[in-house]
Coordinates of C-alpha atoms in Angstrom, one line a residue:
M205 CA 93.9 128.8 117.0
S206 CA 90.5 130.6 116.2
P207 CA 89.9 133.8 118.3
T208 CA 86.4 132.6 118.6
R209 CA 87.7 129.4 120.1
S210 CA 90.4 130.7 122.4
T211 CA 87.8 133.7 123.8
R212 CA 85.7 130.5 125.0
Q213 CA 88.6 129.0 126.7
A214 CA 89.0 132.0 128.7
R215 CA 87.7 131.9 131.7
P216 CA 84.7 133.8 132.8
R217 CA 85.3 136.4 135.9
R218 CA 83.8 139.3 137.5
A219 CA 85.6 142.8 137.1
A220 CA 85.4 143.3 140.3
D221 CA 87.9 140.1 141.2
G222 CA 90.8 142.3 138.7
P223 CA 93.3 140.1 136.8
A224 CA 95.8 137.6 138.4
P225 CA 99.4 138.4 138.1
G226 CA 100.4 137.7 133.9
E227 CA 96.5 137.2 133.0
A228 CA 95.5 140.4 132.1
A229 CA 98.5 140.0 128.6
E230 CA 97.7 136.3 128.6
L231 CA 93.7 137.2 127.5
A232 CA 94.8 140.1 125.3
A233 CA 97.0 137.4 123.3
R234 CA 94.1 135.3 123.3
L235 CA 91.9 137.7 121.9
I236 CA 94.2 139.3 119.4
P237 CA 96.2 135.9 118.4
D238 CA 99.5 135.5 116.8
A239 CA 97.8 134.9 113.5
E240 CA 96.3 138.0 113.1
I241 CA 98.9 140.5 115.3
A242 CA 100.9 141.3 111.9
P243 CA 99.3 141.1 108.4
G244 CA 101.0 140.0 105.5
T245 CA 100.0 141.9 103.1
V246 CA 97.7 144.8 102.1
D247 CA 94.8 142.2 101.1
D248 CA 94.7 140.4 104.5
V249 CA 94.2 143.8 106.4
P250 CA 89.9 144.3 105.4
G251 CA 89.7 140.7 106.4
L252 CA 90.9 141.0 109.9
P253 CA 88.6 140.3 112.2
S254 CA 87.0 144.1 114.1
F255 CA 88.4 145.4 117.1
A256 CA 84.8 145.6 118.3
G257 CA 84.2 142.3 118.2
K258 CA 87.5 142.0 120.4
M259 CA 85.8 144.1 123.2
R260 CA 82.7 141.9 123.2
D261 CA 84.6 138.8 123.1
C262 CA 86.9 140.4 126.1
A263 CA 83.7 141.8 127.8
R264 CA 81.9 138.4 127.7
A265 CA 85.4 136.4 129.3
C266 CA 85.7 139.2 132.3
G267 CA 81.7 138.6 132.8
T268 CA 81.0 142.1 132.6
S269 CA 80.3 145.2 130.3
Y270 CA 83.7 146.4 128.8
S271 CA 83.5 149.9 130.6
Q272 CA 83.5 147.7 133.9
V273 CA 85.9 145.6 132.2
P274 CA 89.5 146.4 135.0
H275 CA 91.7 148.3 133.9
A276 CA 94.3 146.4 133.7
V277 CA 92.7 144.2 131.4
Q278 CA 91.5 147.6 129.4
D279 CA 95.5 148.6 129.1
A280 CA 96.8 145.2 128.0
L281 CA 93.8 144.5 125.2
V282 CA 94.7 148.2 124.0
L283 CA 98.3 147.6 123.7
R284 CA 97.8 144.6 121.8
R285 CA 96.2 146.7 119.5
L286 CA 98.1 148.7 119.2
E287 CA 101.4 146.6 118.8
Q288 CA 98.7 145.4 115.5
M289 CA 98.5 148.7 114.2
V290 CA 101.9 149.4 114.2
N291 CA 102.7 145.8 112.1
T292 CA 99.6 147.4 109.7
V293 CA 100.8 150.7 109.0
M294 CA 104.4 148.9 108.0
L295 CA 102.8 148.0 105.2
N296 CA 102.4 151.3 103.7
P297 CA 105.9 152.8 102.7
L298 CA 105.2 156.0 103.8
W299 CA 104.3 155.0 107.2
R300 CA 107.3 152.7 107.5
D301 CA 109.9 155.5 106.4
R302 CA 107.9 158.1 108.8
L303 CA 108.4 155.2 112.1
K304 CA 112.0 154.8 110.4
D305 CA 113.1 157.7 111.0
A306 CA 112.0 157.9 114.6
G307 CA 113.9 155.0 115.4
V308 CA 110.8 152.4 115.5
T309 CA 111.5 149.6 113.2
G310 CA 108.9 147.1 114.6
A311 CA 105.5 146.9 117.1
C312 CA 105.6 148.7 120.5
A313 CA 106.1 145.3 123.4
T314 CA 105.2 148.2 126.0
F315 CA 103.3 151.6 126.3
E316 CA 107.1 152.8 126.6
E317 CA 108.1 152.0 123.3
W318 CA 104.8 153.2 121.6
Q319 CA 105.7 157.0 123.0
Q320 CA 108.8 156.8 120.8
I321 CA 106.5 157.0 118.0
P322 CA 106.2 160.5 116.6
V323 CA 103.3 162.7 117.3
A324 CA 101.2 163.9 113.8
G325 CA 99.9 167.1 113.1
K326 CA 97.3 168.5 111.5
D327 CA 99.7 169.3 108.6
E328 CA 101.0 165.5 108.8
Q329 CA 96.9 164.4 108.7
R330 CA 96.9 166.4 105.6
D331 CA 99.9 164.8 103.6
L332 CA 98.7 161.5 104.5
F333 CA 95.1 161.5 103.9
M334 CA 94.5 164.2 100.8
G335 CA 95.1 164.5 97.7
D336 CA 96.1 161.2 96.5
R337 CA 95.8 159.7 100.3
P338 CA 99.0 158.0 100.2
G339 CA 98.9 157.4 104.0
M340 CA 95.7 154.8 103.9
V341 CA 97.2 150.7 104.1
V342 CA 94.2 150.2 102.0
P343 CA 93.6 151.9 98.7
L344 CA 90.5 154.1 98.8
A345 CA 89.7 152.8 95.3
R346 CA 89.3 149.6 97.4
G347 CA 85.6 151.1 98.4
G348 CA 83.9 151.1 101.7
F349 CA 85.0 154.2 103.1
E350 CA 83.8 157.9 104.4
V351 CA 85.7 161.1 103.9
V352 CA 84.9 163.4 106.6
A353 CA 85.8 167.0 106.3
S354 CA 86.9 169.8 108.2
G355 CA 86.9 173.7 106.7
G356 CA 90.1 174.1 109.0
T357 CA 88.3 176.8 111.5
T358 CA 91.4 177.2 113.1
G359 CA 93.8 177.4 111.0
G360 CA 91.5 178.6 107.8
R361 CA 93.0 175.3 105.6
P362 CA 90.8 172.3 104.8
L363 CA 91.6 168.8 106.2
E364 CA 89.8 165.7 105.8
I365 CA 90.5 162.4 106.7
V366 CA 89.2 158.9 105.2
Y367 CA 87.2 156.2 107.7
S368 CA 85.9 152.7 107.1
L369 CA 82.3 152.5 106.8
R370 CA 82.8 149.1 108.7
E371 CA 84.2 150.7 111.5
L372 CA 82.6 153.9 111.7
R373 CA 79.4 151.9 112.1
H374 CA 81.4 150.1 115.6
T375 CA 82.1 153.2 117.4
Y376 CA 78.8 154.8 116.9
R377 CA 77.3 151.9 118.5
I378 CA 79.9 151.6 121.0
A379 CA 79.9 155.2 121.4
G380 CA 75.9 155.5 121.7
R381 CA 75.7 152.8 124.1
F382 CA 78.3 154.7 126.6
M383 CA 76.7 158.0 126.4
G384 CA 73.3 156.0 126.9
E385 CA 74.2 154.2 130.4
H386 CA 76.8 156.9 131.7
Q387 CA 75.8 160.2 130.5
L388 CA 72.3 160.8 129.5
G389 CA 70.3 158.0 131.3
A390 CA 71.1 160.1 134.6
Y391 CA 68.7 163.2 133.2
L392 CA 66.4 161.2 130.7
H393 CA 64.6 159.7 132.4
G394 CA 60.5 158.4 132.9
P395 CA 57.7 156.8 131.4
D396 CA 57.5 159.6 128.3
P397 CA 59.1 159.8 124.9
R398 CA 62.7 160.7 125.1
W399 CA 64.4 162.7 122.5
L400 CA 67.9 163.9 121.8
F401 CA 67.9 166.5 118.8
T402 CA 71.4 168.1 116.8
N403 CA 71.1 172.0 115.6
L404 CA 74.4 171.1 113.4
A405 CA 74.1 172.7 110.6
D406 CA 74.2 170.4 107.0
Y407 CA 78.1 171.6 106.3
Q408 CA 79.2 170.5 109.9
M409 CA 77.2 167.1 109.5
W410 CA 80.3 166.9 106.6
S411 CA 82.7 167.5 109.6
S412 CA 82.8 166.2 113.3
G413 CA 78.8 166.4 113.2
T414 CA 78.8 163.7 110.6
M415 CA 80.2 161.4 113.2
V416 CA 78.8 163.4 115.9
G417 CA 74.9 162.7 114.5
G418 CA 75.8 158.3 113.7
V419 CA 76.5 158.8 118.1
L420 CA 73.6 160.2 118.4
Q421 CA 71.3 158.0 116.2
N422 CA 72.7 155.1 118.3
V423 CA 71.9 156.0 121.7
P424 CA 68.9 153.2 123.1
G425 CA 66.1 154.3 123.9
V426 CA 65.9 157.9 122.6
N427 CA 64.4 159.2 119.6
Y428 CA 66.8 161.1 117.4
I429 CA 65.9 164.5 115.0
G430 CA 68.5 166.1 113.4
A431 CA 67.3 169.4 113.1
G432 CA 70.0 171.8 111.7
P433 CA 69.3 175.3 112.6
V434 CA 66.7 176.0 114.7
T435 CA 64.3 179.1 114.8
G436 CA 62.4 180.2 118.0
P437 CA 58.9 178.9 116.4
V438 CA 60.4 175.1 115.4
L439 CA 62.8 175.0 118.9
E440 CA 59.3 175.5 120.6
H441 CA 57.6 172.8 118.2
M442 CA 60.5 170.4 119.3
F443 CA 60.1 171.1 122.5
S444 CA 56.5 170.7 122.7
Y445 CA 56.7 166.8 122.3
P446 CA 56.2 165.2 125.2
G447 CA 59.1 164.2 127.3
P448 CA 62.4 164.7 128.7
K449 CA 65.0 166.5 126.1
A450 CA 68.2 166.6 125.2
L451 CA 70.2 168.7 122.4
M452 CA 73.7 168.9 121.1
G453 CA 75.1 171.8 119.4
I454 CA 78.1 173.6 118.9
T455 CA 78.8 176.4 121.8
A456 CA 77.8 179.2 119.8
G457 CA 74.6 176.8 118.4
V458 CA 73.8 176.3 122.7
A459 CA 74.2 179.4 124.1
I460 CA 71.6 181.2 121.4
L461 CA 68.7 178.5 123.2
A462 CA 68.6 180.9 125.6
D463 CA 67.1 183.6 123.6
L464 CA 65.4 181.4 121.3
G465 CA 63.8 179.7 124.4
A466 CA 62.6 183.1 125.8
G467 CA 59.1 183.1 124.9
M468 CA 58.0 179.4 125.0
P469 CA 55.6 178.2 127.3
Q470 CA 56.7 176.8 131.1
E471 CA 56.4 173.3 130.3
A472 CA 57.9 172.8 127.3
R473 CA 60.9 174.7 128.9
E474 CA 61.1 172.3 131.6
S475 CA 61.1 169.3 129.5
F476 CA 65.5 170.7 128.3
R477 CA 67.2 168.2 130.7
V478 CA 70.6 168.3 129.2
A479 CA 72.4 170.7 126.9
L480 CA 75.7 169.2 124.9
Y481 CA 78.0 171.7 123.9
G482 CA 80.6 170.6 121.3
S483 CA 83.5 172.9 121.6
G484 CA 85.7 175.2 123.5
V485 CA 84.1 176.3 126.7
L486 CA 80.8 177.9 127.3
P487 CA 80.8 181.7 128.9
H488 CA 79.3 181.4 132.4
R489 CA 77.3 184.2 131.2
K490 CA 75.9 181.7 128.5
R491 CA 75.0 179.2 131.6
T492 CA 73.7 181.4 133.5
E493 CA 71.0 183.1 130.9
L494 CA 70.0 179.0 129.7
K495 CA 69.4 178.2 133.4
A496 CA 67.3 181.3 133.8
V497 CA 65.4 179.7 130.9
Y498 CA 65.4 176.1 131.4
P499 CA 64.9 175.6 134.8
D500 CA 65.9 171.8 134.6
L501 CA 68.8 171.9 132.4
A502 CA 72.1 170.3 133.0
I503 CA 75.3 171.8 130.8
L504 CA 77.5 169.3 129.5
S505 CA 80.6 168.9 127.3
Y506 CA 80.8 166.6 124.4
F507 CA 84.1 167.1 123.4
A508 CA 85.1 166.0 119.9
A509 CA 86.6 166.8 116.9
T510 CA 86.7 165.8 113.1
Q511 CA 89.3 162.9 113.7
A512 CA 87.7 161.4 116.7
E513 CA 83.6 161.0 117.1
T514 CA 83.8 161.2 121.0
I515 CA 87.0 162.6 122.7
G516 CA 85.5 162.9 126.1
L517 CA 82.2 163.5 127.4
Q518 CA 81.2 165.4 130.8
L519 CA 79.1 162.7 132.6
R520 CA 78.0 165.3 135.7
D521 CA 78.3 169.1 135.8
T522 CA 79.0 169.0 139.2
S523 CA 82.4 168.3 137.7
P524 CA 84.2 169.4 134.7
H525 CA 86.5 166.4 134.2
L526 CA 85.4 164.4 131.1
A527 CA 85.6 161.1 130.7
A528 CA 86.7 158.5 128.0
V529 CA 84.4 156.3 126.0
P530 CA 86.4 153.2 126.8
G531 CA 87.7 151.3 123.8
L532 CA 87.2 153.5 121.7
H533 CA 90.1 155.9 121.1
L534 CA 94.1 155.6 123.0
V535 CA 93.8 159.2 124.7
E536 CA 97.0 160.3 125.4
I537 CA 98.1 163.5 127.5
V538 CA 101.8 164.3 126.6
D539 CA 104.6 166.6 127.0
E540 CA 106.4 168.6 124.3
D541 CA 108.4 165.1 123.5
G542 CA 105.4 163.7 123.2
R543 CA 105.4 161.8 126.5
W544 CA 102.4 160.7 129.4
V545 CA 102.6 163.6 131.8
G546 CA 101.5 162.7 135.3
E547 CA 98.0 163.1 136.9
G548 CA 97.3 166.7 137.5
E549 CA 100.1 168.3 135.2
E550 CA 98.7 169.5 131.8
G551 CA 99.9 168.9 128.7
E552 CA 98.7 168.1 124.7
L553 CA 95.8 166.1 123.8
V554 CA 96.9 163.5 121.4
V555 CA 94.5 160.3 120.4
T556 CA 94.6 157.4 118.4
R557 CA 91.1 155.5 117.0
L558 CA 92.2 152.4 118.0
H559 CA 89.1 150.4 115.4
A560 CA 90.8 151.8 112.1
H561 CA 92.3 148.6 110.4
E562 CA 92.7 150.0 107.0
A563 CA 93.1 153.9 107.4
P564 CA 95.0 154.3 110.4
L565 CA 96.4 157.2 111.8
L566 CA 99.1 157.2 114.8
R567 CA 99.3 159.7 117.4
L568 CA 97.5 162.6 116.4
R569 CA 97.7 166.2 117.7
L570 CA 94.5 167.6 117.9
G571 CA 95.5 171.4 119.1
D572 CA 94.0 171.0 122.9
R573 CA 95.7 171.1 125.8
M574 CA 94.1 168.9 128.8
V575 CA 94.8 168.4 132.3
R576 CA 95.5 164.2 133.2
R577 CA 93.0 163.9 135.8
P578 CA 92.9 160.1 137.8
R579 CA 91.0 156.9 136.2
I580 CA 87.3 156.4 137.1
D581 CA 87.7 153.0 139.0
R582 CA 83.9 151.8 140.2
P583 CA 82.3 148.9 139.7
D584 CA 80.2 150.4 137.3
L585 CA 82.5 152.2 135.4
R586 CA 86.0 152.2 134.7
T587 CA 87.6 154.2 132.1
Q588 CA 90.2 157.7 131.7
Q589 CA 89.7 161.1 132.8
F590 CA 91.1 164.2 131.6
E591 CA 90.0 168.3 131.6
F592 CA 90.2 170.7 129.1
A593 CA 92.8 173.1 129.8
G594 CA 92.1 175.1 126.3
R595 CA 93.5 175.2 122.9
T596 CA 97.3 174.7 121.8
G597 CA 97.5 178.1 120.6
D598 CA 95.6 180.0 123.2
V599 CA 99.1 181.5 124.1
L600 CA 99.7 185.1 124.6
H601 CA 103.4 185.9 123.3
L602 CA 104.8 188.8 125.1
G603 CA 108.7 189.0 123.3
D604 CA 110.5 185.9 124.5
S605 CA 107.9 185.1 126.7
Q606 CA 104.5 183.0 126.5
Y607 CA 101.7 183.4 129.0
S608 CA 98.5 180.7 129.1
A609 CA 95.7 183.0 128.1
A610 CA 93.0 181.3 130.0
L611 CA 95.0 181.8 132.7
T612 CA 95.3 185.0 132.0
L613 CA 91.9 186.0 131.6
D614 CA 91.3 183.9 135.3
A615 CA 93.9 186.4 137.1
V616 CA 92.4 189.7 135.1
R617 CA 89.0 188.7 136.0
D618 CA 90.2 188.2 139.5
E619 CA 91.8 191.9 139.7
L620 CA 89.0 194.0 138.2
R621 CA 86.6 192.3 140.8
A622 CA 88.4 193.6 143.4
A623 CA 89.6 196.7 142.1
A624 CA 86.2 197.6 140.5
A625 CA 83.6 195.8 141.6
L626 CA 83.2 193.8 137.8
D627 CA 83.0 190.6 137.0
L628 CA 83.9 189.2 133.2
D629 CA 82.1 186.1 133.9
E630 CA 78.6 187.6 135.0
I631 CA 78.9 190.8 132.2
A632 CA 80.5 189.1 129.1
H633 CA 79.0 187.4 126.4
E634 CA 82.0 186.6 124.8
V635 CA 86.2 187.8 125.0
Q636 CA 88.9 187.3 122.7
F637 CA 92.5 188.7 123.4
V638 CA 94.1 190.2 120.5
N639 CA 97.8 190.7 120.6
H640 CA 99.4 193.2 118.0
R641 CA 102.8 192.3 117.9
E642 CA 103.8 195.0 115.9
T643 CA 102.7 198.0 118.1
R644 CA 103.4 195.8 121.3
A645 CA 99.8 196.1 122.2
V646 CA 97.2 193.1 124.2
T647 CA 93.6 193.8 124.0
L648 CA 90.9 192.3 126.1
L649 CA 87.6 192.6 123.8
A650 CA 84.3 192.0 125.9
A651 CA 80.9 191.7 124.5
V652 CA 78.6 193.2 126.5
D653 CA 75.2 194.7 126.7
D654 CA 76.5 198.4 127.6
P655 CA 79.5 199.1 126.9
A656 CA 79.8 202.8 127.1
G657 CA 78.4 202.4 130.7
L658 CA 80.6 200.2 131.6
A659 CA 83.8 202.0 130.3
Y660 CA 82.5 204.4 132.3
T661 CA 82.6 202.3 135.5
L662 CA 85.6 201.2 134.6
E663 CA 87.7 203.9 134.3
A664 CA 86.0 206.0 137.4
A665 CA 87.3 202.8 139.5
L666 CA 90.6 202.3 138.4
G667 CA 91.7 205.7 136.8
P668 CA 93.4 205.9 132.7
A669 CA 96.2 203.6 133.7
G670 CA 94.5 201.2 135.9
V671 CA 93.6 198.2 133.1
H672 CA 97.1 198.5 132.3
R673 CA 98.5 197.9 136.0
A674 CA 96.0 195.1 136.6
F675 CA 97.5 193.0 133.3
L676 CA 100.8 193.9 135.5
R677 CA 99.8 192.1 138.1
A678 CA 97.9 189.0 136.4
L679 CA 100.5 188.0 134.1
P680 CA 103.2 186.8 136.5
R681 CA 99.6 184.7 137.7
S682 CA 99.7 182.7 134.1
L683 CA 102.6 180.7 133.6
S684 CA 102.6 177.2 135.6
L685 CA 103.8 176.1 138.7
F686 CA 107.2 175.6 137.1
N687 CA 107.7 178.6 135.3
D688 CA 106.2 181.1 138.2
R689 CA 109.4 182.6 138.5
E690 CA 109.9 184.1 135.1
A691 CA 108.1 186.6 135.3
D692 CA 107.1 189.5 137.8
P693 CA 105.1 193.2 136.7
A694 CA 108.4 194.9 136.4
S695 CA 109.7 192.2 133.8
V696 CA 105.9 192.2 131.7
E697 CA 106.6 196.1 132.3
R698 CA 109.9 195.7 130.4
T699 CA 108.6 193.9 127.4
G700 CA 107.1 197.7 126.2
Y701 CA 103.9 196.2 125.9
T702 CA 100.7 197.9 126.6
F703 CA 97.3 196.2 127.8
H704 CA 94.1 197.4 127.4
L705 CA 90.4 196.1 128.0
V706 CA 87.6 197.4 125.5
F707 CA 84.3 196.5 126.0
V708 CA 82.1 195.8 122.6
H709 CA 78.1 195.4 121.6
R710 CA 77.8 191.6 121.2
A711 CA 78.4 190.4 117.7
A712 CA 80.7 193.2 117.4
P713 CA 82.6 193.0 114.6
E714 CA 86.1 193.9 116.2
I715 CA 85.4 190.1 117.9
E716 CA 86.7 187.8 115.3
R717 CA 84.9 184.4 114.3
T718 CA 85.5 181.5 112.6
P719 CA 83.3 180.2 109.6
V720 CA 81.4 178.4 112.1
G721 CA 80.8 180.6 114.5
K722 CA 83.6 179.7 117.1
V723 CA 85.3 182.8 118.7
P724 CA 88.9 181.9 119.2
L725 CA 90.2 183.2 122.5
V726 CA 93.3 184.6 121.1
R727 CA 94.1 186.4 118.1
D728 CA 97.9 187.9 116.8
R729 CA 98.6 190.5 114.9
G730 CA 101.4 192.1 113.0

């Protein structure tokens, strides 16, 4: 039975009703029928109906938009799609051997079985999709693909991935529509034209920015401008256009907007409503500076990667939680064994792009840590939620012990507030830990406006060894709930490490930056 015909036979229902027992799996099986679940040859793969079409058929069958489809139905359709993806990659001998080595010899019937598939890292991505690109199911020579590149801002090695142009266009529309309905619509309204800019640079537009730009162009009801890096006069010209505005950039590209807009007319500054930052965390100091210049500004996270154009969107500035775009990716937060963590638990972010017939990449580890949060389950939106907890490499290795750098920063900040009335959130533009393993010294660098004055204030309040003692008290609080008995100040002292806080000027060379201006939280030295 054809998918179009079978979809018409599905009885429409309101999303709020929810599916009857067994109905969700039955609907998913009708939407992706047995005739499509296991393509017989590589030549069959480009002819498979798109998953975007399956999402539309599912929404039509449920009588609502896909973002409002009950969780049980979404889960059933995603699981059916994963089954199809496993069958598809089995056509590729490299993938077939990879799965066989993990004990996976057939499609997954449950999410438990799916979690047996090994998680892939950047090295596996490089091996599968660079050079001869042996991981592609459909050869590159067939055409119709886009290569998306990353400069390797963390590891320093370039990285590429390949996507079907047809499926990219589908995902841009899905993500753009979601942004318009569930994120930007709450901030960009009124009778005047609405504007959406990006200041991502050209070389970034070949990276994840290529994909982000595709999404932004598909937000309904806005006027899009890919401005690239802007000067103050150019930003003022853009902001002189009548109507509310949003701008997306990397964290550094958003942070600089406070300086660029300082002399801008008030009406133009008040028209800036949403700043979307695309990586890491925007420091509290930068948020304060931005809101001082742009009084009506909401600052939201747009979490993306080269491998996935829209992983999670912060919908409101009142909550740090990120919402997945329903049907775009399978987003997993996993433990060290690749198994899902429970709600409220921290794990590693793993994504699988669901719109990838010709070049699927299963269970890709992106190098970020997330906390799994309860799903959104409202009549207007049903989707997953998670919260950014730092990069996987944001760890301080002290001998045989590992401490979360983000938690260490929070604990040190609390110590300094209490002992010296200094608030790193307020005074620091950027911070970075440097771990000198050979000399056993950890230095926290803080970029500030008055390094000499703050250094004097700190030593006057704490004394010569005060910072070291503050770290000794802070580090034991940087372990998880389940490991908090592994360390105390005395055990940290026994590592032989010394701890320092050094204030430096803004843009100081001591703070290491990636080629695109990101400031890693931790840098290890020999």
